[in-house]
Amino acid sequence: MKISSLNRGEIHIELSDEGLVQFVLSDSLADFELIQVFSYWAPNSATSRFGRELSISPAEFEARASWLREVWANNGHTITFDPAVTLALKEVREGVASFQSMLSQRPSRHEGESLAVEEISRELTPEQVENVLCLLDMPNGANFSVPGAGKTFTTLALWSKLRERGVVDVALVVCPRSAFDSWDTELKESIDRHVASAVYSGGYVHPSTELLVVNYEQLENSEKLQLLKKWLELRSGHLIVDEAHRVKAGARSVRWRALRQLAAVSCRVDILTGTPMPNGPKDLKSLFHLTWPKLSNRFLTEDVLLTMSRKTSFVRTTKDELNLPDVTYRVVTESPSPLQAQISSALKDRYLGVFGLSILESQSLARKGKAVMTLLAAATNPSLLIAKDFNSIEFGFNWPPLEVTEDKALMGLIRDYLKHEIPWKFRFVAREADRLQAEGKKLLVWTSFVGNIAALSKVLTKFNPAVVHGAVDQQTREAELTRFRTDPKCSVLITNPQTLGEGISLHMDCHDAIYIDRTYNAGMYLQSVDRIHRLGLSADTITNITLLQTSGTIDERVASRLEIKIRNLSRFLQDKSLVESSIPSSEEIPAQEIFGLDNEDLEDIFQSWQA
C-alpha cells in the first residue's frame, strides 16, 4: 500500500517479504505523532525508513500490540491490517503455546527407553538416547551437553531419525573451522553408509550433497548466504549451529542475523553449545530466538529462562553423568616483582578515570576493553605493552596502547623490565615443562596473547614446542597438532583459547594444562578446559589444571568474576559438577567478545580500585 493512500492519522500494518511486521504511516502525521509512534516501537529491534515506515518481528509485535488499541485507537486514529499479519500473529501464539507445553513436560519421561536409528553404526549411550528422544519432542532443539559428551554424534543420530520420519532431508552445519575435522570424522564413524558431504566455499553445491559444512565467517557474504538459503529451502533443510555461543550477541551480530534467515527457510533448527550463557541469562535469549523464533523478548524473561528444566526446552549431559574422573585444580599465586608492581600501579593511575566514566561517556566497551587488555598483559608480561610485532592480530586494538606511549616514565619502566626480567609465570612454565618431560608427559599452555605465545616459544625452545594461534594457517595448524600428538620430542603445545578452545580433542595425548592468564569469557575458559577433560578418559586418569595469578593485579578480579559466571551457568543447566570441576576450592586458593566483558565486570574493577 502506498503511503499517500492512507487516511489522516492512519497506520497500516502489513507483512514484509522478510516476514517482519511493517508499519506504514500516513504522511499527514504530525511530528509529535511520529515521535509518539517511534518512541514506543523503535527503541528495541525496530528500524525506521524515510521516517514513515518501521518493522519489527511478529513476536515482538504480538507482545506489545495492546498499545495500538489503548493509545493509538483511543486517540481517534485508524489502524488497518493486512490479512497476512493476522496469520503471522496466530503462528506466534501457537509458538508460545508450544514452548509453554514443552516447559511443562516431565523431564524423566524418556528415562530408560530405547531407540533404534537405522543408519547409525555405533551404539548410543543411555544419556544420548534420552537426549535424542527429548529433542524429537521439540520442533527445534538445543543441546547444551558438556564438551566431550558426544553432541556431534547425538546430532547425527537425531538427523538420521528425522530423515527416517521424512521431516528433513539435507543438513547444513555451521561451525568454526576448528570443528570441520570433528564433523567429518564423526560422520564417517557413525553412519553405516556413505554420506555425500562437503565443505562449502561458495557457489555451486553438488545436487548429491547431503551434509554441507560452512564456517561462521562465510555467512557474512550476502551472495553465499542467499545460495545457502536456496539450498536449504529446496531440500527440506536441517540447520545445525555448532558452538552456538559464538552468536550470543544476537541482532547486533551479522552472523546471528544470517542464521535467522537460514532458520526461517529450514524445516528444523538445532543449536549446540556446552556454554550457552557464558556471561549471563541475556545470552540465552539470542540462542532461543534461533530455535523458538515466535517468542518475544518480553516472554523470554530472565525468570522464565532461569526456571527452565533440562530435557524440556533443552537437553544436557553433565560431567557427572559421563562419569569422568575428577579434575585436579591448583592456583599458583606470586607477588609481582618491584618493577612489575610499579608498572601495574602506573597503569591503574592512567586508567582510573576511564573506569569511572559512564558507558555513554566512555563510548562503552571499546575504550574500557582496551584498558582491560592492557592490565591483563601487564599482570603477566609487561614487555608486551611496547611490542609491535603482533599489532595486527592482538585483539584488533592498536598496540602498543597510546596511554603507555604518551607516558615517558611508564615507557622507561617497561623498557627496564624488558631488559632485566623474565616474567615469573614464564619461569614457572619452564620448570613444569621440565618436570613433565622427565615423566614422559606433555603440557598444554594457554595464554590469550599472541605476543606471549611467541615469547614462550623462545623460553621453551628445548621442549620443541608446537605453536598454534589465529594467524597460523589451517595446514600448519594441523601439522603442529599432529606433531604435538605424535612426536615424543615435542612435549609442549602453546596456544590461545580463542583459536583452539573449541572443536578439538587432546585428552588422549595430554593431561596437564597451565593457564598463563584468563579473560572474563567464562564460556571460552570452560571450553578450553574440556579439550583435555572429556569422554574417553580412563577412570584412573588424573587431569591437572594450573591457574597462574599475579597478586594485587587484575588476575584476581578475573578469577572472582569467572567464579560468579560459572556458578550462574551451573544453576541454569542444573549441573552441579560444572562448578565442582571448574572452580578451585577456597582451600586451594577469558576483540571484546574474547574478553567476555560486561558492565558488572567493569564495575567490579572500578570498585576494587576504590577500596
Coordinates of N, CA, C and O in Angstrom, one line a residue, residues 351-460:
Y351 N 44.4 4.6 34.1 CA 43.1 4.1 33.7 C 42.0 4.4 34.7 O 40.8 4.1 34.4
L352 N 42.3 4.9 35.8 CA 41.3 5.1 36.9 C 40.1 5.9 36.3 O 38.9 5.7 36.5
G353 N 40.5 7.0 35.6 CA 39.4 7.9 35.1 C 38.6 7.2 34.1 O 37.3 7.5 34.0
V354 N 39.2 6.4 33.3 CA 38.4 5.7 32.2 C 37.3 4.8 32.8 O 36.2 4.8 32.4
F355 N 37.7 4.0 33.9 CA 36.7 3.1 34.5 C 35.7 3.9 35.3 O 34.6 3.3 35.6
G356 N 36.0 5.1 35.7 CA 35.0 5.9 36.4 C 33.9 6.6 35.5 O 32.9 7.0 36.0
L357 N 34.2 6.6 34.2 CA 33.2 7.1 33.3 C 32.0 6.2 33.1 O 32.1 5.0 33.2
S358 N 30.9 6.8 32.8 CA 29.7 6.0 32.4 C 29.9 5.4 31.1 O 30.8 5.8 30.3
I359 N 29.0 4.5 30.7 CA 29.1 3.8 29.4 C 29.0 4.8 28.3 O 29.8 4.7 27.3
L360 N 28.1 5.7 28.4 CA 27.9 6.7 27.3 C 29.1 7.6 27.2 O 29.6 7.9 26.1
E361 N 29.7 8.0 28.4 CA 30.8 9.0 28.3 C 32.0 8.4 27.8 O 32.8 9.0 27.1
S362 N 32.2 7.1 28.0 CA 33.4 6.5 27.5 C 33.2 5.7 26.2 O 34.1 5.0 25.7
Q363 N 32.0 5.9 25.6 CA 31.7 5.2 24.4 C 31.9 3.7 24.6 O 32.4 3.0 23.7
S364 N 31.5 3.3 25.8 CA 31.3 1.9 26.1 C 32.6 1.0 26.1 O 33.7 1.5 26.4
L365 N 32.3 -0.2 25.7 CA 33.3 -1.3 25.9 C 34.6 -1.1 25.2 O 35.6 -1.6 25.6
A366 N 34.7 -0.4 24.0 CA 35.9 -0.3 23.2 C 37.0 0.2 24.1 O 38.1 -0.3 24.1
R367 N 36.8 1.4 24.7 CA 37.8 2.1 25.4 C 38.2 1.3 26.7 O 39.4 1.1 27.0
K368 N 37.2 0.9 27.4 CA 37.5 0.1 28.6 C 38.0 -1.3 28.3 O 38.9 -1.8 29.1
G369 N 37.6 -1.9 27.2 CA 38.1 -3.2 26.8 C 39.6 -3.1 26.5 O 40.4 -4.0 26.9
K370 N 40.0 -2.0 25.9 CA 41.4 -1.8 25.6 C 42.2 -1.7 26.9 O 43.3 -2.2 27.1
A371 N 41.6 -1.0 27.9 CA 42.3 -0.8 29.2 C 42.4 -2.2 29.9 O 43.5 -2.5 30.5
V372 N 41.4 -3.0 29.8 CA 41.4 -4.3 30.5 C 42.5 -5.2 29.8 O 43.3 -5.9 30.5
M373 N 42.6 -5.1 28.5 CA 43.6 -5.9 27.8 C 45.0 -5.5 28.3 O 45.9 -6.4 28.5
T374 N 45.2 -4.2 28.4 CA 46.5 -3.7 28.8 C 46.8 -4.2 30.3 O 48.0 -4.6 30.5
L375 N 45.8 -4.1 31.1 CA 46.1 -4.6 32.5 C 46.3 -6.1 32.6 O 47.2 -6.5 33.4
L376 N 45.6 -6.8 31.8 CA 45.9 -8.3 31.8 C 47.3 -8.6 31.2 O 48.0 -9.5 31.8
A377 N 47.7 -7.9 30.2 CA 49.0 -8.1 29.7 C 50.1 -7.8 30.7 O 51.1 -8.5 30.9
A378 N 49.9 -6.7 31.4 CA 50.9 -6.3 32.4 C 51.0 -7.2 33.6 O 52.0 -7.4 34.2
A379 N 49.8 -7.9 33.9 CA 49.8 -8.8 35.0 C 50.7 -10.1 34.8 O 51.1 -10.8 35.7
T380 N 51.0 -10.3 33.5 CA 51.8 -11.5 33.1 C 53.2 -11.0 32.6 O 54.2 -11.4 33.1
N381 N 53.2 -10.1 31.6 CA 54.4 -9.8 30.8 C 54.3 -8.4 30.4 O 53.9 -8.0 29.3
P382 N 54.8 -7.4 31.2 CA 54.7 -6.0 30.9 C 55.4 -5.6 29.6 O 55.0 -4.6 29.0
S383 N 56.4 -6.4 29.2 CA 57.1 -6.1 27.9 C 56.1 -6.1 26.7 O 56.5 -5.5 25.7
L384 N 55.0 -6.8 26.8 CA 54.0 -6.8 25.7 C 53.5 -5.4 25.4 O 53.1 -5.2 24.3
L385 N 53.5 -4.5 26.4 CA 52.9 -3.2 26.2 C 53.7 -2.3 25.2 O 53.1 -1.3 24.7
I386 N 54.9 -2.7 24.9 CA 55.6 -1.9 23.9 C 56.0 -2.7 22.7 O 56.8 -2.3 21.9
A387 N 55.5 -3.9 22.6 CA 55.8 -4.8 21.5 C 54.9 -4.4 20.3 O 53.7 -4.2 20.5
K388 N 55.4 -4.4 19.1 CA 54.7 -4.1 17.9 C 54.6 -5.2 16.9 O 53.9 -5.1 15.9
D389 N 55.2 -6.3 17.3 CA 55.3 -7.5 16.3 C 54.0 -8.0 15.9 O 53.8 -8.5 14.8
F390 N 53.0 -8.0 16.9 CA 51.7 -8.6 16.6 C 50.6 -7.6 16.7 O 49.4 -7.9 17.0
N391 N 50.9 -6.3 16.3 CA 49.9 -5.2 16.3 C 48.7 -5.6 15.5 O 47.6 -5.2 15.9
S392 N 48.8 -6.3 14.4 CA 47.6 -6.5 13.5 C 46.7 -7.7 14.0 O 45.6 -7.8 13.5
I393 N 47.2 -8.5 14.9 CA 46.4 -9.7 15.3 C 46.1 -9.7 16.8 O 45.5 -10.7 17.3
E394 N 46.6 -8.8 17.6 CA 46.4 -8.8 19.1 C 45.1 -8.1 19.4 O 45.0 -7.0 19.8
F395 N 44.0 -8.9 19.2 CA 42.6 -8.4 19.6 C 42.1 -7.3 18.8 O 41.0 -6.7 19.1
G396 N 42.8 -6.9 17.7 CA 42.2 -5.8 16.9 C 42.4 -4.4 17.4 O 42.0 -3.5 16.8
F397 N 43.1 -4.3 18.5 CA 43.4 -2.9 19.1 C 44.7 -2.4 18.5 O 45.6 -3.2 18.1
N398 N 44.8 -1.1 18.5 CA 46.1 -0.5 18.1 C 47.1 -0.8 19.3 O 46.7 -0.6 20.5
W399 N 48.2 -1.3 19.0 CA 49.2 -1.7 20.0 C 50.6 -1.2 19.7 O 51.0 -1.3 18.5
P400 N 51.3 -0.6 20.5 CA 51.1 -0.5 22.0 C 50.0 0.5 22.3 O 49.8 1.4 21.5
P401 N 49.5 0.5 23.5 CA 48.4 1.5 23.9 C 49.0 2.9 23.9 O 50.1 3.1 24.4
L402 N 48.1 3.8 23.4 CA 48.5 5.2 23.4 C 48.8 5.7 24.8 O 49.7 6.5 25.1
E403 N 48.0 5.2 25.8 CA 48.2 5.7 27.2 C 49.6 5.3 27.7 O 50.1 6.0 28.6
V404 N 50.2 4.3 27.2 CA 51.5 3.9 27.6 C 52.6 4.7 26.9 O 53.5 5.2 27.5
T405 N 52.5 4.8 25.5 CA 53.5 5.5 24.8 C 53.6 7.0 25.1 O 54.6 7.6 24.9
E406 N 52.4 7.6 25.6 CA 52.4 9.0 26.0 C 53.1 9.3 27.3 O 53.4 10.4 27.7
D407 N 53.3 8.2 28.1 CA 53.8 8.4 29.5 C 55.3 7.9 29.4 O 55.6 6.8 29.4
K408 N 56.2 8.9 29.4 CA 57.6 8.6 29.3 C 58.2 7.8 30.4 O 59.0 6.9 30.3
A409 N 57.7 8.2 31.6 CA 58.2 7.4 32.8 C 57.7 6.0 32.8 O 58.5 5.1 33.1
L410 N 56.5 5.7 32.4 CA 56.0 4.4 32.3 C 56.7 3.6 31.2 O 57.1 2.4 31.4
M411 N 57.0 4.3 30.1 CA 57.7 3.6 29.0 C 59.1 3.2 29.5 O 59.6 2.1 29.2
G412 N 59.7 4.1 30.3 CA 61.0 3.8 30.9 C 61.0 2.5 31.7 O 61.9 1.7 31.7
L413 N 60.0 2.4 32.6 CA 59.8 1.3 33.5 C 59.7 0.0 32.6 O 60.3 -1.1 33.0
I414 N 58.9 0.0 31.6 CA 58.7 -1.2 30.8 C 59.9 -1.6 30.0 O 60.3 -2.8 29.9
R415 N 60.7 -0.6 29.5 CA 62.0 -0.9 28.9 C 62.9 -1.6 29.8 O 63.7 -2.5 29.5
D416 N 62.9 -1.1 31.1 CA 63.8 -1.7 32.1 C 63.4 -3.1 32.3 O 64.2 -4.0 32.5
Y417 N 62.1 -3.3 32.4 CA 61.6 -4.7 32.6 C 62.0 -5.6 31.5 O 62.5 -6.8 31.7
L418 N 61.9 -5.1 30.3 CA 62.3 -5.9 29.1 C 63.7 -6.3 29.1 O 64.1 -7.4 28.7
K419 N 64.6 -5.4 29.6 CA 66.0 -5.7 29.7 C 66.4 -6.6 30.8 O 67.3 -7.4 30.6
H420 N 65.7 -6.6 31.9 CA 66.3 -7.2 33.1 C 65.4 -8.4 33.7 O 65.9 -9.1 34.5
E421 N 64.2 -8.6 33.2 CA 63.4 -9.6 33.9 C 62.7 -10.5 32.9 O 62.4 -10.2 31.8
I422 N 62.6 -11.8 33.3 CA 61.7 -12.8 32.7 C 60.5 -12.9 33.5 O 60.6 -13.1 34.8
P423 N 59.3 -12.8 33.0 CA 58.1 -13.0 33.8 C 58.1 -14.2 34.7 O 58.5 -15.3 34.2
W424 N 57.7 -14.1 35.9 CA 57.7 -15.3 36.8 C 56.8 -16.4 36.3 O 57.2 -17.6 36.5
K425 N 55.8 -16.1 35.6 CA 54.9 -17.1 35.0 C 55.6 -17.9 34.0 O 55.4 -19.1 33.8
F426 N 56.5 -17.3 33.2 CA 57.3 -18.0 32.2 C 58.3 -18.9 32.8 O 58.4 -20.1 32.4
R427 N 58.9 -18.5 33.9 CA 59.9 -19.3 34.6 C 59.1 -20.5 35.2 O 59.7 -21.7 35.2
F428 N 57.9 -20.3 35.7 CA 57.1 -21.4 36.3 C 56.8 -22.5 35.2 O 57.0 -23.7 35.5
V429 N 56.4 -22.0 34.1 CA 56.0 -22.9 33.0 C 57.2 -23.7 32.6 O 57.1 -25.0 32.3
A430 N 58.4 -23.1 32.5 CA 59.6 -23.8 32.1 C 59.9 -24.9 33.1 O 60.3 -26.1 32.7
R431 N 59.8 -24.6 34.4 CA 60.1 -25.7 35.4 C 59.1 -26.8 35.3 O 59.5 -28.0 35.4
E432 N 57.8 -26.5 35.1 CA 56.8 -27.6 35.0 C 57.0 -28.4 33.7 O 56.8 -29.6 33.7
A433 N 57.4 -27.8 32.6 CA 57.6 -28.5 31.4 C 58.8 -29.4 31.5 O 58.8 -30.6 31.0
D434 N 59.8 -29.0 32.3 CA 61.0 -29.8 32.6 C 60.6 -31.1 33.4 O 60.9 -32.2 33.0
R435 N 59.8 -30.8 34.4 CA 59.3 -32.0 35.3 C 58.5 -33.0 34.5 O 58.7 -34.2 34.6
L436 N 57.5 -32.5 33.7 CA 56.6 -33.3 33.0 C 57.3 -34.1 31.9 O 57.1 -35.3 31.6
Q437 N 58.3 -33.4 31.2 CA 59.0 -34.1 30.2 C 59.8 -35.3 30.8 O 59.9 -36.4 30.2
A438 N 60.4 -35.1 31.9 CA 61.1 -36.2 32.6 C 60.2 -37.3 32.9 O 60.7 -38.5 33.0
E439 N 58.9 -37.1 33.1 CA 58.0 -38.1 33.4 C 57.3 -38.7 32.2 O 56.4 -39.5 32.2
G440 N 57.7 -38.2 31.0 CA 57.2 -38.7 29.7 C 55.8 -38.1 29.4 O 55.0 -38.7 28.7
K441 N 55.5 -37.0 30.0 CA 54.2 -36.3 29.8 C 54.3 -35.1 29.0 O 55.4 -34.5 28.9
K442 N 53.1 -34.6 28.5 CA 53.1 -33.4 27.7 C 52.3 -32.3 28.4 O 51.5 -32.6 29.3
L443 N 52.6 -31.1 28.0 CA 52.0 -29.9 28.6 C 51.3 -29.0 27.6 O 51.8 -28.7 26.6
L444 N 50.1 -28.6 28.0 CA 49.3 -27.6 27.2 C 49.3 -26.3 27.9 O 49.0 -26.2 29.1
V445 N 49.8 -25.3 27.2 CA 49.9 -23.9 27.8 C 49.0 -23.0 27.1 O 49.0 -22.8 25.9
W446 N 48.1 -22.4 27.9 CA 47.1 -21.4 27.4 C 47.5 -20.0 27.7 O 47.8 -19.7 28.9
T447 N 47.4 -19.1 26.8 CA 47.5 -17.6 27.0 C 46.7 -16.9 26.0 O 46.6 -17.3 24.9
S448 N 46.1 -15.8 26.4 CA 45.2 -15.1 25.5 C 46.0 -14.2 24.5 O 45.4 -13.7 23.5
F449 N 47.3 -14.0 24.7 CA 48.0 -13.0 23.9 C 49.0 -13.7 23.0 O 49.8 -14.6 23.4
V450 N 48.9 -13.4 21.7 CA 49.8 -13.9 20.7 C 51.3 -13.6 21.0 O 52.2 -14.4 20.8
G451 N 51.5 -12.4 21.6 CA 52.8 -12.0 22.0 C 53.4 -12.9 23.0 O 54.6 -13.2 23.0
N452 N 52.6 -13.3 23.9 CA 53.1 -14.3 25.0 C 53.4 -15.6 24.3 O 54.3 -16.3 24.8
I453 N 52.6 -16.1 23.4 CA 52.8 -17.3 22.7 C 54.2 -17.3 22.0 O 55.0 -18.3 22.2
A454 N 54.5 -16.2 21.4 CA 55.8 -16.1 20.7 C 57.0 -16.0 21.7 O 58.0 -16.7 21.5
A455 N 56.8 -15.3 22.8 CA 57.8 -15.2 23.8 C 58.0 -16.6 24.5 O 59.2 -17.0 24.7
L456 N 56.9 -17.2 24.8 CA 57.0 -18.5 25.5 C 57.7 -19.6 24.6 O 58.5 -20.4 25.0
S457 N 57.5 -19.5 23.3 CA 58.1 -20.5 22.3 C 59.6 -20.3 22.4 O 60.3 -21.3 22.1
K458 N 60.1 -19.2 22.7 CA 61.6 -19.0 22.8 C 62.1 -19.5 24.1 O 63.1 -20.2 24.2
V459 N 61.3 -19.2 25.2 CA 61.7 -19.6 26.5 C 61.7 -21.2 26.6 O 62.5 -21.8 27.3
L460 N 60.8 -21.8 25.9 CA 60.6 -23.2 25.9 C 61.2 -24.0 24.7 O 60.8 -25.1 24.4

